[in-house]
Amino acid sequence: KKRFKFFACFIIVFAFVNYAYAQTEVEAWGNLKGIRIDGQLINFESAIDVINSDWSKIISTGKERQHPTYFRDGNKQSITTKIDSFYFSEQIEDISKGVSKINIQFTAKKDTTISGLYFDLMLPVEVYGRSNLQLIKPQQNSLLKYDIETQKNDLAVTSSGFKIVAAHRQLEFGFDSTTTITVKKNDNDQYIHVLIPIQTGNFMNGQTGEKTFTIKASGTIDKTPVTVQMDPSKTGRVFAGFGGNFRLQNSKLDPEVINYCLDNLRVAYGRIEMPWMLWQPAENSNPIDSAKAGKLHPH
C-alpha cells in the first residue's frame, strides 16, 4: 500500500516536470506579456506587425482583431492567425529557466509591396525608459551601447543580438542570423518599440519565410515574505450560485452551451442581451406597455 502511494506521488510529480519551464506568458492571439522567473513577471509586450511602405499604417495582432487559433503542448505554445493577406504561425517554446525560443513563419497569399513584417517588442516606458541597448556582435563601425533615454531619433543597428538593460531587469535577444533592428520612441507613446524584421520588401503570392530568435529574461526577484491576516468575524458575500453570459452571438453554437448550463448548473444569474435602441426606441415610450401589448421588436 505504501509502495502504491509512493508510486502515485512519483507519477504526479513527474507529470508536472514538463511544465517547470513553462513561464512565458502569451495571449491567445500571440502577443507576449513577459517571462516569469520564480513566479515574478519580467514584463514586456509584443505583437506581430504588418507595416506599409511609408510606415503610415501598421496592422498588429491584438485582442479581437483577428481570428487566431491557440494550442499548447507541454512547454510549447502555438498560435496561427492571419493579418491582411499574410498567414502566420507562431511558436513559443520555454527551453530553460527564463529562456524562451520564438519561431514565426509566414505565407503570403498575394503579391504585395510593404515595408515588411515585424516582431514588435514593446517596452513600457515606466519600466524601461532609462534603460540602455547593448549590441551583441554588432556590424563593423557600430557602437556597442545606446542610451535609450537620450536617444531622440529612430535608431537602426545591425548585430547578432541585443540586450535591454534596465535598473532591475534585463532582456537579451539572440538571432539566428545577423539582423537590423529599428528602435522607435515617440513622445506620446507609452512604449519603446524595438522592431525585429521577419521579412521586408516585396512579397510574391505563395512566398514563405520565417524568423527564429531566443529571449532570455533576468532581474531582481522580490522574495520579501508576505503576511496574510484573516478576520473570521467579517464574512464575505453570500455565494448565490453560478452565473453565465447568455448573450447570443453565435446562433448555431451558443444555444447548445446556454441550454447545457441551464440544465446542469444551478444558474443564479444570467447576462443576456437587451439592445436598448430596440427595447425603448422612443425616449418617452414605456417598453413594459409595449411588451404587454406584444409590440416588442423580435430581437
mmCIF file of N, CA, C and O in Angstrom, residues 169-203:
data_model
loop_
_atom_site.group_PDB
_atom_site.id
_atom_site.type_symbol
_atom_site.label_atom_id
_atom_site.label_comp_id
_atom_site.label_asym_id
_atom_site.label_seq_id
_atom_site.Cartn_x
_atom_site.Cartn_y
_atom_site.Cartn_z
ATOM 1 N N ARG A 169 16.007 44.745 -14.251
ATOM 2 C CA ARG A 169 15.713 43.637 -15.145
ATOM 3 C C ARG A 169 16.497 43.764 -16.439
ATOM 4 O O ARG A 169 16.955 44.850 -16.806
ATOM 5 N N GLN A 170 16.639 42.644 -17.120
ATOM 6 C CA GLN A 170 17.414 42.616 -18.353
ATOM 7 C C GLN A 170 16.785 41.635 -19.331
ATOM 8 O O GLN A 170 16.340 40.554 -18.941
ATOM 9 N N LEU A 171 16.730 42.030 -20.591
ATOM 10 C CA LEU A 171 16.247 41.168 -21.662
ATOM 11 C C LEU A 171 17.357 41.007 -22.681
ATOM 12 O O LEU A 171 18.001 41.991 -23.071
ATOM 13 N N GLU A 172 17.591 39.772 -23.108
ATOM 14 C CA GLU A 172 18.625 39.507 -24.107
ATOM 15 C C GLU A 172 18.014 38.743 -25.274
ATOM 16 O O GLU A 172 17.387 37.695 -25.085
ATOM 17 N N PHE A 173 18.186 39.266 -26.497
ATOM 18 C CA PHE A 173 17.665 38.651 -27.712
ATOM 19 C C PHE A 173 18.831 38.122 -28.540
ATOM 20 O O PHE A 173 19.796 38.851 -28.804
ATOM 21 N N GLY A 174 18.727 36.876 -28.958
ATOM 22 C CA GLY A 174 19.733 36.288 -29.831
ATOM 23 C C GLY A 174 19.093 35.823 -31.124
ATOM 24 O O GLY A 174 18.080 35.114 -31.099
ATOM 25 N N PHE A 175 19.650 36.229 -32.281
ATOM 26 C CA PHE A 175 19.051 35.941 -33.582
ATOM 27 C C PHE A 175 19.700 34.732 -34.245
ATOM 28 O O PHE A 175 20.847 34.391 -33.954
ATOM 29 N N ASP A 176 18.966 34.148 -35.184
ATOM 30 C CA ASP A 176 19.510 33.029 -35.951
ATOM 31 C C ASP A 176 20.437 33.507 -37.056
ATOM 32 O O ASP A 176 21.175 32.719 -37.643
ATOM 33 N N SER A 177 20.416 34.804 -37.361
ATOM 34 C CA SER A 177 21.316 35.400 -38.349
ATOM 35 C C SER A 177 21.439 36.891 -38.050
ATOM 36 O O SER A 177 20.630 37.464 -37.315
ATOM 37 N N THR A 178 22.462 37.529 -38.614
ATOM 38 C CA THR A 178 22.662 38.963 -38.397
ATOM 39 C C THR A 178 21.412 39.728 -38.828
ATOM 40 O O THR A 178 20.882 39.511 -39.914
ATOM 41 N N THR A 179 20.959 40.624 -37.964
ATOM 42 C CA THR A 179 19.660 41.275 -38.167
ATOM 43 C C THR A 179 19.760 42.766 -37.887
ATOM 44 O O THR A 179 20.444 43.187 -36.955
ATOM 45 N N THR A 180 19.064 43.572 -38.701
ATOM 46 C CA THR A 180 18.982 45.010 -38.468
ATOM 47 C C THR A 180 17.681 45.322 -37.742
ATOM 48 O O THR A 180 16.592 45.068 -38.260
ATOM 49 N N ILE A 181 17.794 45.838 -36.538
ATOM 50 C CA ILE A 181 16.621 46.191 -35.749
ATOM 51 C C ILE A 181 16.411 47.698 -35.777
ATOM 52 O O ILE A 181 17.348 48.462 -36.031
ATOM 53 N N THR A 182 15.188 48.116 -35.544
ATOM 54 C CA THR A 182 14.850 49.533 -35.506
ATOM 55 C C THR A 182 14.237 49.861 -34.148
ATOM 56 O O THR A 182 13.312 49.181 -33.703
ATOM 57 N N VAL A 183 14.764 50.891 -33.502
ATOM 58 C CA VAL A 183 14.243 51.326 -32.205
ATOM 59 C C VAL A 183 13.479 52.627 -32.415
ATOM 60 O O VAL A 183 14.023 53.597 -32.961
ATOM 61 N N LYS A 184 12.214 52.635 -31.990
ATOM 62 C CA LYS A 184 11.385 53.831 -32.130
ATOM 63 C C LYS A 184 10.886 54.265 -30.753
ATOM 64 O O LYS A 184 10.406 53.432 -29.971
ATOM 65 N N LYS A 185 10.978 55.539 -30.486
ATOM 66 C CA LYS A 185 10.499 56.085 -29.218
ATOM 67 C C LYS A 185 9.783 57.399 -29.502
ATOM 68 O O LYS A 185 10.405 58.434 -29.736
ATOM 69 N N ASN A 186 8.459 57.342 -29.507
ATOM 70 C CA ASN A 186 7.661 58.539 -29.758
ATOM 71 C C ASN A 186 7.289 59.204 -28.436
ATOM 72 O O ASN A 186 7.055 58.532 -27.424
ATOM 73 N N ASP A 187 7.197 60.525 -28.459
ATOM 74 C CA ASP A 187 6.968 61.284 -27.224
ATOM 75 C C ASP A 187 5.660 60.897 -26.539
ATOM 76 O O ASP A 187 5.584 60.848 -25.321
ATOM 77 N N ASN A 188 4.600 60.646 -27.313
ATOM 78 C CA ASN A 188 3.285 60.385 -26.725
ATOM 79 C C ASN A 188 2.968 58.900 -26.587
ATOM 80 O O ASN A 188 1.833 58.533 -26.282
ATOM 81 N N ASP A 189 3.954 58.055 -26.816
ATOM 82 C CA ASP A 189 3.737 56.612 -26.757
ATOM 83 C C ASP A 189 4.194 56.087 -25.399
ATOM 84 O O ASP A 189 5.255 56.477 -24.897
ATOM 85 N N GLN A 190 3.398 55.210 -24.822
ATOM 86 C CA GLN A 190 3.765 54.647 -23.528
ATOM 87 C C GLN A 190 4.758 53.496 -23.659
ATOM 88 O O GLN A 190 5.173 52.915 -22.669
ATOM 89 N N TYR A 191 5.128 53.173 -24.914
ATOM 90 C CA TYR A 191 6.057 52.077 -25.156
ATOM 91 C C TYR A 191 7.260 52.545 -25.979
ATOM 92 O O TYR A 191 7.156 53.441 -26.815
ATOM 93 N N ILE A 192 8.384 51.897 -25.745
ATOM 94 C CA ILE A 192 9.538 51.963 -26.630
ATOM 95 C C ILE A 192 9.432 50.733 -27.530
ATOM 96 O O ILE A 192 9.260 49.618 -27.046
ATOM 97 N N HIS A 193 9.505 50.933 -28.848
ATOM 98 C CA HIS A 193 9.331 49.835 -29.786
ATOM 99 C C HIS A 193 10.674 49.403 -30.362
ATOM 100 O O HIS A 193 11.423 50.236 -30.884
ATOM 101 N N VAL A 194 10.960 48.118 -30.243
ATOM 102 C CA VAL A 194 12.125 47.540 -30.896
ATOM 103 C C VAL A 194 11.581 46.590 -31.965
ATOM 104 O O VAL A 194 10.992 45.554 -31.648
ATOM 105 N N LEU A 195 11.760 46.958 -33.231
ATOM 106 C CA LEU A 195 11.173 46.217 -34.341
ATOM 107 C C LEU A 195 12.192 45.247 -34.925
ATOM 108 O O LEU A 195 13.244 45.656 -35.431
ATOM 109 N N ILE A 196 11.859 43.960 -34.854
ATOM 110 C CA ILE A 196 12.719 42.898 -35.367
ATOM 111 C C ILE A 196 12.092 42.388 -36.663
ATOM 112 O O ILE A 196 10.974 41.863 -36.643
ATOM 113 N N PRO A 197 12.767 42.552 -37.803
ATOM 114 C CA PRO A 197 12.160 42.148 -39.078
ATOM 115 C C PRO A 197 12.039 40.632 -39.215
ATOM 116 O O PRO A 197 12.976 39.888 -38.948
ATOM 117 N N ILE A 198 10.858 40.195 -39.623
ATOM 118 C CA ILE A 198 10.657 38.800 -40.006
ATOM 119 C C ILE A 198 10.986 38.647 -41.481
ATOM 120 O O ILE A 198 11.667 37.714 -41.896
ATOM 121 N N GLN A 199 10.499 39.625 -42.273
ATOM 122 C CA GLN A 199 10.806 39.699 -43.700
ATOM 123 C C GLN A 199 10.454 41.102 -44.164
ATOM 124 O O GLN A 199 9.462 41.680 -43.700
ATOM 125 N N THR A 200 11.256 41.672 -45.068
ATOM 126 C CA THR A 200 10.990 43.011 -45.584
ATOM 127 C C THR A 200 10.942 42.987 -47.112
ATOM 128 O O THR A 200 11.369 42.033 -47.747
ATOM 129 N N GLY A 201 10.408 44.078 -47.690
ATOM 130 C CA GLY A 201 10.421 44.236 -49.139
ATOM 131 C C GLY A 201 9.198 43.711 -49.842
ATOM 132 O O GLY A 201 8.113 43.618 -49.263
ATOM 133 N N ASN A 202 9.373 43.355 -51.111
ATOM 134 C CA ASN A 202 8.280 42.861 -51.937
ATOM 135 C C ASN A 202 7.948 41.412 -51.589
ATOM 136 O O ASN A 202 8.832 40.610 -51.264
ATOM 137 N N PHE A 203 6.671 41.074 -51.683
ATOM 138 C CA PHE A 203 6.222 39.713 -51.399
ATOM 139 C C PHE A 203 5.477 39.168 -52.607
ATOM 140 O O PHE A 203 4.688 39.871 -53.232
#
